[in-house]
């Protein structure tokens, strides 16, 4: 498909390539970096298609190279009728991508060896169907959707250069109802489905990361994207509901709730933002979840009644009320700051320091979790989490919602390396050194051996919310279950948002 104008920069920024010419297939120059081996090595290859013996491969396109730096616009190699081919490389990392002339079959190999022969099994290609809507649920029509076929090797650590073989870009446009279809995509190759913002073409959005399987029955994927249309009003939760949600998060993650109330004045607002809820001011602040109560957040009768029931009166101008509660909602302490000078800063620091929860000892919690797992013949579900990670809170809620099912087979262990004693050391026992984001989790047997973790074909699934994420979570459960039934696993997967 020809790029319909204005998309050249989009693709450049999205995929980090050197240049694209009118969105044409394979339109970058070769960018080679780094050292090479002492001389070229000839590699033999063989193609095959399952259930198709005797297939004629004479018109099949083979892209094969030693992978060093960014490579694109690579001319294909001609395979023989029976699927034999050869190529020369001067790099120890081999990338091979193959597709039939009608693109009905494709396959690839990434190898860290120069051994011959290289066998590439071709699989049926797959379509990816989706629908693009704005935040109000209305279709976004005639909008460009893109993906790119590329093979990625390890990044060169010396130069930080990505080692990639780019085959081509694939574009399509949404129909009047927002639906689209990217056709004949290779199976079992990580792909990124992307677009740009309708009202800001320079802003890119990753719609999905996919790992397609041959003959899969993937449901239509719905994507929502801002197009600049005014959003429909969303009802703000009541103060009592906000309190309930934060209190639950505090209980599940062993934080404390910090309730701060102040009037409509600048001095109180600045003191709160600088000294009560700013973790860069005081480390202990990260162990609280703040509930800020301002005049505009208490406009309803129910809010007023709730505040009266808690005895949290509105301070006078230039004053602040702060209360600390544990995860059960019991008030532990309060402070009324009557003036907001330097003494108030010291008083705030002492108040927060003295009421902060004790730092978890991750090493002790780890030992306790495995002792319980051995006693009850269960696995340990180890989670690395983070205080400023909304997905971490969502995952904690999901685990709590389904605790009755999960506890059949799993003892849950959590650590937060930034806040816990020995947190980093313990987290390294169930994760690699590669930055993967949080929440990251692994399931271990009672001898502390990792059985499987949350890093799937397209990355860390974190709080699962997509098709690939749910597939990976199902795989984790099936591989590690002891007592869970198929119905239990189905229920867990169905509880996740589409």
Short mmCIF file of C-alpha atoms in Angstrom, two decimals:
data_model
loop_
_atom_site.label_atom_id
_atom_site.label_comp_id
_atom_site.label_asym_id
_atom_site.label_seq_id
_atom_site.Cartn_x
_atom_site.Cartn_y
_atom_site.Cartn_z
CA UNK A 1 0.00 0.00 0.00
CA UNK A 2 1.25 3.46 -0.84
CA UNK A 3 1.58 5.77 2.13
CA UNK A 4 -1.25 8.33 1.79
CA UNK A 5 0.92 11.24 2.85
CA UNK A 6 2.10 12.45 6.23
CA UNK A 7 2.92 8.97 7.50
CA UNK A 8 6.61 8.91 6.68
CA UNK A 9 7.57 10.59 9.96
CA UNK A 10 5.08 8.43 11.83
CA UNK A 11 6.72 5.20 10.82
CA UNK A 12 10.18 6.60 11.42
CA UNK A 13 9.34 7.58 15.00
CA UNK A 14 7.32 4.46 15.69
CA UNK A 15 9.83 1.87 14.66
CA UNK A 16 13.05 3.79 15.19
CA UNK A 17 14.26 3.24 11.65
CA UNK A 18 16.53 5.41 9.56
CA UNK A 19 14.10 6.56 6.87
CA UNK A 20 11.02 5.34 5.02
CA UNK A 21 10.18 6.39 1.50
CA UNK A 22 6.43 6.87 1.03
CA UNK A 23 5.72 3.88 3.28
CA UNK A 24 7.08 1.53 0.65
CA UNK A 25 7.94 -2.06 1.43
CA UNK A 26 11.43 -2.41 2.89
CA UNK A 27 12.58 1.15 2.24
CA UNK A 28 15.43 1.71 4.70
CA UNK A 29 19.11 1.67 4.01
CA UNK A 30 21.44 -0.84 5.61
CA UNK A 31 22.97 0.46 8.83
CA UNK A 32 25.72 -1.92 9.89
CA UNK A 33 27.66 -1.46 13.12
CA UNK A 34 30.06 -3.34 15.32
CA UNK A 35 32.73 -5.92 14.68
CA UNK A 36 32.51 -8.87 12.37
CA UNK A 37 33.90 -12.37 12.34
CA UNK A 38 37.22 -13.00 10.61
CA UNK A 39 35.65 -13.98 7.29
CA UNK A 40 32.39 -14.98 5.62
CA UNK A 41 30.89 -18.38 6.38
CA UNK A 42 28.59 -20.19 3.97
CA UNK A 43 25.40 -21.48 5.61
CA UNK A 44 23.17 -24.16 4.10
CA UNK A 45 19.42 -24.03 4.60
CA UNK A 46 16.33 -26.14 4.04
CA UNK A 47 12.63 -25.15 3.91
CA UNK A 48 9.62 -27.25 4.81
CA UNK A 49 5.84 -26.89 5.11
CA UNK A 50 4.04 -29.32 7.39
CA UNK A 51 1.49 -31.55 5.66
CA UNK A 52 2.75 -30.40 2.28
CA UNK A 53 5.52 -32.80 1.16
CA UNK A 54 6.88 -32.07 -2.27
CA UNK A 55 5.96 -28.38 -2.12
CA UNK A 56 7.58 -26.32 -4.88
CA UNK A 57 9.71 -23.64 -3.18
CA UNK A 58 11.19 -22.19 -6.36
CA UNK A 59 9.25 -18.90 -5.99
CA UNK A 60 9.66 -18.64 -2.23
CA UNK A 61 11.43 -15.52 -0.93
CA UNK A 62 14.26 -16.11 1.55
CA UNK A 63 15.78 -13.18 3.45
CA UNK A 64 18.89 -14.39 5.26
CA UNK A 65 21.77 -12.49 6.79
CA UNK A 66 24.18 -12.22 9.63
CA UNK A 67 22.48 -9.83 12.03
CA UNK A 68 24.57 -6.81 12.95
CA UNK A 69 22.95 -3.43 13.38
CA UNK A 70 19.86 -2.38 11.44
CA UNK A 71 19.37 -4.16 8.13
CA UNK A 72 16.59 -3.53 5.64
CA UNK A 73 16.03 -3.48 1.90
CA UNK A 74 17.70 -6.89 1.85
CA UNK A 75 17.33 -8.68 -1.52
CA UNK A 76 15.76 -12.14 -1.27
CA UNK A 77 17.65 -15.35 -1.95
CA UNK A 78 16.30 -17.85 -4.44
CA UNK A 79 15.53 -21.28 -2.99
CA UNK A 80 15.57 -24.45 -5.05
CA UNK A 81 12.41 -26.31 -5.94
CA UNK A 82 12.84 -28.68 -3.02
CA UNK A 83 13.62 -25.86 -0.56
CA UNK A 84 17.43 -25.80 -0.43
CA UNK A 85 19.21 -22.43 -0.16
CA UNK A 86 22.53 -21.03 0.97
CA UNK A 87 23.97 -17.70 2.03
CA UNK A 88 27.17 -16.22 3.46
CA UNK A 89 27.45 -14.35 6.76
CA UNK A 90 30.16 -12.43 8.58
CA UNK A 91 28.34 -12.18 11.91
CA UNK A 92 27.79 -14.90 14.52
CA UNK A 93 24.05 -14.13 14.78
CA UNK A 94 21.84 -15.41 11.95
CA UNK A 95 18.41 -14.07 10.98
CA UNK A 96 16.28 -15.84 8.35
CA UNK A 97 12.78 -14.86 7.24
CA UNK A 98 10.92 -16.81 4.57
CA UNK A 99 7.57 -16.35 2.85
CA UNK A 100 5.88 -17.90 -0.13
CA UNK A 101 5.16 -15.64 -3.09
CA UNK A 102 1.44 -15.50 -2.22
CA UNK A 103 2.31 -14.87 1.46
CA UNK A 104 0.08 -17.72 2.57
CA UNK A 105 2.99 -19.28 4.48
CA UNK A 106 5.92 -17.75 6.36
CA UNK A 107 8.62 -18.80 8.79
CA UNK A 108 11.71 -17.48 10.51
CA UNK A 109 14.76 -18.43 12.51
CA UNK A 110 17.06 -16.51 14.85
CA UNK A 111 20.22 -18.45 15.65
CA UNK A 112 23.35 -17.72 17.63
CA UNK A 113 25.39 -20.30 15.77
CA UNK A 114 26.95 -20.66 12.33
CA UNK A 115 26.18 -24.37 12.15
CA UNK A 116 24.53 -25.77 9.03
CA UNK A 117 21.97 -26.69 7.98
CA UNK A 118 19.41 -24.08 9.06
CA UNK A 119 15.90 -25.53 8.87
CA UNK A 120 12.95 -23.17 8.55
CA UNK A 121 9.43 -24.54 8.96
CA UNK A 122 6.82 -22.41 7.22
CA UNK A 123 3.48 -21.89 8.96
CA UNK A 124 0.17 -20.54 7.65
CA UNK A 125 -0.01 -16.75 7.90
CA UNK A 126 -2.73 -15.14 10.00
CA UNK A 127 -5.00 -12.09 9.76
CA UNK A 128 -5.34 -9.66 12.65
CA UNK A 129 -8.73 -7.95 12.93
CA UNK A 130 -9.58 -5.01 15.16
CA UNK A 131 -11.84 -2.04 15.58
CA UNK A 132 -10.73 1.51 16.44
CA UNK A 133 -13.06 3.69 18.52
CA UNK A 134 -12.73 7.04 20.22
CA UNK A 135 -13.09 7.38 24.00
CA UNK A 136 -16.85 7.79 23.63
CA UNK A 137 -17.14 4.49 21.78
CA UNK A 138 -17.70 6.05 18.34
CA UNK A 139 -15.81 4.60 15.33
CA UNK A 140 -12.70 6.30 13.97
CA UNK A 141 -12.94 5.86 10.20
CA UNK A 142 -10.37 6.10 7.40
CA UNK A 143 -7.44 5.97 9.84
CA UNK A 144 -4.08 4.37 9.16
CA UNK A 145 -3.04 1.23 11.08
CA UNK A 146 0.47 -0.19 10.75
CA UNK A 147 2.66 -3.09 11.71
CA UNK A 148 6.17 -4.11 10.74
CA UNK A 149 7.70 -7.49 10.05
CA UNK A 150 11.10 -7.54 11.66
CA UNK A 151 13.41 -10.00 13.39
CA UNK A 152 15.18 -8.71 16.48
CA UNK A 153 18.36 -10.03 18.00
CA UNK A 154 20.03 -8.88 21.21
CA UNK A 155 20.98 -5.21 21.38
CA UNK A 156 24.70 -4.59 20.96
CA UNK A 157 25.76 -3.74 24.52
CA UNK A 158 28.85 -1.84 23.43
CA UNK A 159 27.07 0.50 21.01
CA UNK A 160 23.46 0.09 22.24
CA UNK A 161 22.58 -0.55 18.59
CA UNK A 162 19.51 -2.71 18.01
CA UNK A 163 20.24 -5.74 15.83
CA UNK A 164 17.23 -5.97 13.51
CA UNK A 165 16.29 -7.36 10.15
CA UNK A 166 13.37 -5.34 8.80
CA UNK A 167 11.41 -7.04 6.04
CA UNK A 168 8.64 -4.52 5.39
CA UNK A 169 5.81 -2.43 6.81
CA UNK A 170 2.15 -3.38 6.39
CA UNK A 171 -0.55 -0.72 6.35
CA UNK A 172 -4.31 -0.73 6.26
CA UNK A 173 -7.09 1.79 6.95
CA UNK A 174 -10.12 1.60 9.17
CA UNK A 175 -13.55 1.29 7.56
CA UNK A 176 -16.58 3.44 8.32
CA UNK A 177 -17.36 1.39 11.44
CA UNK A 178 -13.76 1.61 12.65
CA UNK A 179 -12.95 -1.99 11.78
CA UNK A 180 -9.69 -2.99 10.10
CA UNK A 181 -7.79 -6.10 9.09
CA UNK A 182 -4.05 -6.61 8.70
CA UNK A 183 -3.71 -9.56 6.35
CA UNK A 184 -1.24 -12.44 5.98
CA UNK A 185 0.93 -11.77 9.00
CA UNK A 186 3.60 -14.28 10.04
CA UNK A 187 2.76 -16.57 12.93
CA UNK A 188 4.92 -16.93 16.06
CA UNK A 189 6.75 -13.68 15.47
CA UNK A 190 6.27 -10.75 17.90
CA UNK A 191 4.47 -7.91 16.12
CA UNK A 192 3.45 -4.41 17.19
CA UNK A 193 0.17 -2.94 15.89
CA UNK A 194 0.34 0.85 15.97
CA UNK A 195 -1.28 4.05 14.83
CA UNK A 196 -0.99 7.79 15.30
CA UNK A 197 -3.40 10.07 17.15
CA UNK A 198 -6.14 11.46 14.84
CA UNK A 199 -5.83 14.93 16.36
CA UNK A 200 -2.02 14.81 16.77
CA UNK A 201 -0.33 12.91 13.91
CA UNK A 202 3.10 13.21 15.53
CA UNK A 203 1.94 11.20 18.56
CA UNK A 204 2.17 7.43 18.24
CA UNK A 205 0.16 4.82 20.00
CA UNK A 206 0.84 1.11 20.32
CA UNK A 207 -2.55 -0.53 20.01
CA UNK A 208 -1.43 -4.10 20.59
CA UNK A 209 1.54 -6.43 20.87
CA UNK A 210 0.66 -9.74 19.29
CA UNK A 211 2.10 -13.21 18.85
CA UNK A 212 -0.18 -14.87 16.34
CA UNK A 213 -0.68 -18.61 16.18
CA UNK A 214 -1.53 -20.65 13.06
CA UNK A 215 -5.26 -21.28 12.66
CA UNK A 216 -6.08 -19.35 15.85
CA UNK A 217 -9.60 -18.11 16.62
CA UNK A 218 -8.76 -14.68 18.00
CA UNK A 219 -11.78 -12.47 18.80
CA UNK A 220 -12.09 -9.00 17.28
CA UNK A 221 -9.90 -6.67 19.33
CA UNK A 222 -11.42 -3.32 20.35
CA UNK A 223 -9.04 -0.37 20.69
CA UNK A 224 -9.92 3.06 22.07
CA UNK A 225 -8.03 6.21 21.19
CA UNK A 226 -8.59 9.90 21.80
CA UNK A 227 -9.51 11.77 18.62
CA UNK A 228 -10.02 15.15 20.23
CA UNK A 229 -13.78 14.76 20.59
CA UNK A 230 -15.23 16.06 23.87
CA UNK A 231 -15.47 13.14 26.26
CA UNK A 232 -18.81 12.29 27.79
CA UNK A 233 -18.99 13.23 31.43
CA UNK A 234 -18.01 10.46 33.83
CA UNK A 235 -19.59 10.55 37.27
CA UNK A 236 -17.00 11.21 39.95
CA UNK A 237 -17.00 8.59 42.71
CA UNK A 238 -18.19 9.78 46.08
CA UNK A 239 -15.70 10.62 48.81
CA UNK A 240 -16.78 7.53 50.70
CA UNK A 241 -16.14 5.35 47.64
CA UNK A 242 -12.69 6.88 47.11
CA UNK A 243 -11.94 6.24 50.78
CA UNK A 244 -13.10 2.62 50.48
CA UNK A 245 -10.93 1.95 47.42
CA UNK A 246 -7.79 3.53 48.89
CA UNK A 247 -8.29 1.74 52.18
CA UNK A 248 -8.48 -1.57 50.36
CA UNK A 249 -5.28 -0.81 48.43
CA UNK A 250 -3.55 0.13 51.67
CA UNK A 251 -4.62 -3.14 53.32
CA UNK A 252 -3.65 -5.34 50.38
CA UNK A 253 -0.21 -3.76 50.00
CA UNK A 254 0.65 -3.01 53.65
CA UNK A 255 0.60 0.76 53.32
CA UNK A 256 -1.16 3.25 55.54
CA UNK A 257 -3.81 5.74 54.51
CA UNK A 258 -3.03 9.42 54.92
CA UNK A 259 -6.14 11.60 54.97
CA UNK A 260 -5.42 15.31 54.47
CA UNK A 261 -8.07 18.00 54.61
CA UNK A 262 -7.57 21.69 53.92
CA UNK A 263 -9.54 24.68 52.70
CA UNK A 264 -9.43 26.67 49.52
CA UNK A 265 -6.16 28.51 50.17
CA UNK A 266 -2.74 28.46 48.54
CA UNK A 267 -0.62 28.05 51.69
CA UNK A 268 -2.40 24.85 52.76
CA UNK A 269 -2.26 23.44 49.24
CA UNK A 270 1.47 24.13 48.90
CA UNK A 271 2.32 22.65 52.32
CA UNK A 272 0.35 19.50 51.47
CA UNK A 273 1.96 19.06 48.07
CA UNK A 274 5.51 19.80 49.24
CA UNK A 275 5.68 18.13 52.63
CA UNK A 276 2.83 15.65 53.10
CA UNK A 277 2.49 13.79 49.77
CA UNK A 278 5.84 14.38 48.07
CA UNK A 279 8.07 11.24 48.40
CA UNK A 280 11.10 13.23 47.21
CA UNK A 281 10.85 15.26 50.40
CA UNK A 282 10.70 12.28 52.78
CA UNK A 283 11.18 8.60 51.95
CA UNK A 284 8.51 7.49 54.41
CA UNK A 285 5.82 9.28 52.39
CA UNK A 286 6.02 6.46 49.82
CA UNK A 287 4.55 4.13 52.44
CA UNK A 288 1.30 6.09 52.60
CA UNK A 289 -1.62 6.33 50.18
CA UNK A 290 -2.99 9.88 50.25
CA UNK A 291 -6.65 10.90 50.28
CA UNK A 292 -6.80 14.66 49.76
CA UNK A 293 -10.07 16.26 50.81
CA UNK A 294 -10.63 19.67 49.25
CA UNK A 295 -13.75 21.84 49.16
CA UNK A 296 -14.56 20.82 45.57
CA UNK A 297 -14.36 17.12 46.49
CA UNK A 298 -17.00 17.40 49.22
CA UNK A 299 -19.90 18.99 47.38
CA UNK A 300 -22.61 16.40 48.02
CA UNK A 301 -24.75 15.74 51.06
CA UNK A 302 -23.40 12.21 51.33
CA UNK A 303 -19.83 13.55 51.39
CA UNK A 304 -20.71 15.96 54.20
CA UNK A 305 -22.31 13.17 56.23
CA UNK A 306 -19.32 10.90 55.69
CA UNK A 307 -16.89 13.60 56.89
CA UNK A 308 -18.99 14.20 59.98
CA UNK A 309 -18.98 10.49 60.79
CA UNK A 310 -15.18 10.47 60.65
CA UNK A 311 -14.75 13.72 62.61
CA UNK A 312 -12.62 15.32 59.91
CA UNK A 313 -13.64 19.00 60.18
CA UNK A 314 -12.71 21.64 57.64
CA UNK A 315 -9.63 23.55 58.89
CA UNK A 316 -9.50 27.32 58.90
CA UNK A 317 -7.58 29.10 56.11
CA UNK A 318 -3.84 28.50 56.43
CA UNK A 319 -4.35 25.30 58.44
CA UNK A 320 -4.19 21.58 57.60
CA UNK A 321 -5.64 18.47 59.21
CA UNK A 322 -3.85 15.13 58.61
CA UNK A 323 -4.91 11.70 59.88
CA UNK A 324 -3.22 8.30 59.58
CA UNK A 325 -5.30 5.10 59.33
CA UNK A 326 -4.26 1.48 59.09
CA UNK A 327 -5.57 -0.89 56.42
CA UNK A 328 -8.60 -1.78 58.55
CA UNK A 329 -9.68 1.85 58.78
CA UNK A 330 -8.64 2.44 62.39
CA UNK A 331 -7.36 5.96 62.97
CA UNK A 332 -3.89 5.75 64.51
CA UNK A 333 -2.98 9.40 64.85
CA UNK A 334 -3.83 12.91 63.66
CA UNK A 335 -2.16 16.30 63.55
CA UNK A 336 -3.63 19.78 63.21
CA UNK A 337 -1.19 22.24 61.68
CA UNK A 338 -2.37 25.65 62.87
CA UNK A 339 0.39 27.63 61.15
CA UNK A 340 2.40 26.60 58.11
CA UNK A 341 5.86 28.00 58.73
CA UNK A 342 9.13 26.07 59.23
CA UNK A 343 7.88 24.49 62.46
CA UNK A 344 5.00 22.94 60.53
CA UNK A 345 7.47 21.23 58.19
CA UNK A 346 9.30 19.66 61.14
CA UNK A 347 6.01 18.65 62.74
CA UNK A 348 4.80 17.07 59.48
CA UNK A 349 8.05 15.12 59.09
CA UNK A 350 7.90 13.80 62.65
CA UNK A 351 4.24 12.86 62.25
CA UNK A 352 4.83 10.92 59.04
CA UNK A 353 8.03 9.29 60.24
CA UNK A 354 6.56 8.08 63.53
CA UNK A 355 3.38 6.66 61.94
CA UNK A 356 4.86 5.00 58.85
CA UNK A 357 4.41 1.21 58.71
CA UNK A 358 7.45 -0.91 59.44
CA UNK A 359 9.50 -1.88 56.43
CA UNK A 360 8.76 -5.42 55.39
CA UNK A 361 11.62 -7.85 55.71
CA UNK A 362 11.46 -9.55 52.32
CA UNK A 363 13.91 -12.29 53.34
CA UNK A 364 11.77 -13.33 56.31
CA UNK A 365 8.57 -13.19 54.25
CA UNK A 366 10.23 -15.31 51.55
CA UNK A 367 11.22 -18.02 54.00
CA UNK A 368 7.77 -18.00 55.59
CA UNK A 369 6.06 -18.33 52.20
CA UNK A 370 8.10 -21.37 51.20
CA UNK A 371 7.71 -22.99 54.59
CA UNK A 372 3.93 -22.68 54.23
CA UNK A 373 4.11 -23.95 50.63
CA UNK A 374 5.98 -27.07 51.74
CA UNK A 375 3.56 -27.69 54.58
CA UNK A 376 0.50 -27.38 52.34
CA UNK A 377 1.88 -28.84 49.07
CA UNK A 378 1.44 -25.62 47.14
CA UNK A 379 3.44 -23.35 44.85
CA UNK A 380 4.68 -19.85 45.65
CA UNK A 381 3.40 -17.03 43.44
CA UNK A 382 6.09 -14.37 43.85
CA UNK A 383 5.25 -10.80 42.80
CA UNK A 384 7.48 -7.76 42.43
CA UNK A 385 5.34 -4.67 42.80
CA UNK A 386 5.73 -0.89 42.99
CA UNK A 387 4.18 1.92 45.00
CA UNK A 388 3.57 4.24 42.05
CA UNK A 389 2.28 1.56 39.67
CA UNK A 390 -1.46 1.51 39.03
CA UNK A 391 -1.19 -1.88 37.30
CA UNK A 392 0.32 -3.26 40.52
CA UNK A 393 -2.72 -2.13 42.50
CA UNK A 394 -5.03 -3.61 39.87
CA UNK A 395 -3.20 -6.94 40.03
CA UNK A 396 -3.36 -6.99 43.84
CA UNK A 397 -7.12 -6.40 43.68
CA UNK A 398 -7.53 -9.18 41.11
CA UNK A 399 -5.57 -11.63 43.26
CA UNK A 400 -7.67 -10.62 46.28
CA UNK A 401 -10.95 -10.93 44.37
CA UNK A 402 -10.04 -14.49 43.38
CA UNK A 403 -8.13 -15.49 46.48
CA UNK A 404 -10.45 -18.42 47.24
CA UNK A 405 -9.47 -20.05 43.93
CA UNK A 406 -5.81 -19.03 43.88
CA UNK A 407 -5.09 -20.23 47.41
CA UNK A 408 -5.90 -23.79 46.37
CA UNK A 409 -2.50 -23.99 44.70
CA UNK A 410 -0.54 -20.83 45.57
CA UNK A 411 0.99 -19.01 48.50
CA UNK A 412 1.30 -15.36 47.46
CA UNK A 413 4.54 -13.52 48.21
CA UNK A 414 5.04 -9.81 47.42
CA UNK A 415 8.07 -7.61 47.55
CA UNK A 416 8.72 -4.00 46.69
CA UNK A 417 12.49 -3.57 46.26
CA UNK A 418 12.39 0.20 46.74
CA UNK A 419 10.73 -0.07 50.15
CA UNK A 420 11.40 -3.56 51.57
CA UNK A 421 14.44 -4.72 53.47
CA UNK A 422 16.37 -7.16 51.23
CA UNK A 423 13.76 -6.56 48.54
CA UNK A 424 16.18 -6.33 45.60
CA UNK A 425 18.09 -9.46 46.67
CA UNK A 426 14.90 -11.48 47.01
CA UNK A 427 13.42 -10.21 43.73
CA UNK A 428 16.57 -11.38 41.92
CA UNK A 429 15.74 -14.94 42.96
CA UNK A 430 12.72 -15.09 40.68
CA UNK A 431 13.50 -12.64 37.88
CA UNK A 432 16.31 -11.96 35.44
CA UNK A 433 18.36 -8.80 35.42
CA UNK A 434 16.54 -7.52 32.33
CA UNK A 435 14.21 -4.57 33.13
CA UNK A 436 10.72 -5.95 32.60
CA UNK A 437 8.45 -3.52 34.42
CA UNK A 438 6.06 -4.23 37.28
CA UNK A 439 4.11 -6.07 38.34
CA UNK A 440 6.41 -8.92 37.43
CA UNK A 441 5.71 -12.35 38.83
CA UNK A 442 6.85 -15.93 38.76
CA UNK A 443 5.50 -19.21 40.08
CA UNK A 444 8.02 -21.37 41.94
CA UNK A 445 7.92 -24.88 43.36
CA UNK A 446 8.46 -25.39 47.08
CA UNK A 447 12.21 -25.82 46.47
CA UNK A 448 12.44 -22.23 45.16
CA UNK A 449 12.82 -23.25 41.51
CA UNK A 450 11.12 -20.96 38.99
CA UNK A 451 8.62 -22.95 36.92
CA UNK A 452 7.35 -20.10 34.73
CA UNK A 453 7.12 -16.32 34.89
CA UNK A 454 5.07 -13.46 33.45
CA UNK A 455 7.40 -12.70 30.56
CA UNK A 456 5.59 -13.96 27.47
CA UNK A 457 6.42 -13.77 23.76
CA UNK A 458 5.58 -10.05 23.61
CA UNK A 459 7.02 -9.07 27.01
CA UNK A 460 5.91 -8.93 30.63
CA UNK A 461 2.13 -9.34 30.84
CA UNK A 462 1.92 -7.31 34.12
CA UNK A 463 -1.81 -6.80 34.76
CA UNK A 464 -3.19 -9.04 32.00
CA UNK A 465 -5.60 -7.18 29.73
CA UNK A 466 -5.08 -8.45 26.21
CA UNK A 467 -5.38 -11.67 24.27
CA UNK A 468 -1.67 -12.53 24.49
CA UNK A 469 -1.64 -11.68 28.19
CA UNK A 470 -4.50 -14.06 28.91
CA UNK A 471 -2.84 -16.80 26.89
CA UNK A 472 0.34 -16.42 28.94
CA UNK A 473 -1.57 -16.43 32.23
CA UNK A 474 -3.44 -19.56 31.17
CA UNK A 475 -0.12 -21.18 30.33
CA UNK A 476 1.23 -20.24 33.77
CA UNK A 477 -1.78 -21.74 35.52
CA UNK A 478 -1.87 -24.92 33.45
CA UNK A 479 1.84 -25.55 33.94
CA UNK A 480 1.83 -25.06 37.72
CA UNK A 481 -1.60 -26.15 38.95
CA UNK A 482 -2.00 -28.94 41.44
CA UNK A 483 -5.68 -28.75 42.46
CA UNK A 484 -7.09 -26.08 40.13
CA UNK A 485 -9.68 -27.42 37.70
CA UNK A 486 -10.21 -26.35 34.12
CA UNK A 487 -13.34 -24.52 35.30
CA UNK A 488 -11.29 -22.62 37.91
CA UNK A 489 -8.82 -21.49 35.26
CA UNK A 490 -11.61 -20.49 32.86
CA UNK A 491 -13.20 -18.39 35.61
CA UNK A 492 -9.92 -16.64 36.38
CA UNK A 493 -9.33 -15.81 32.73
CA UNK A 494 -12.91 -14.66 32.13
CA UNK A 495 -12.62 -12.22 35.03
CA UNK A 496 -10.00 -10.19 33.16
CA UNK A 497 -11.13 -7.28 31.02
CA UNK A 498 -11.21 -7.79 27.28
#
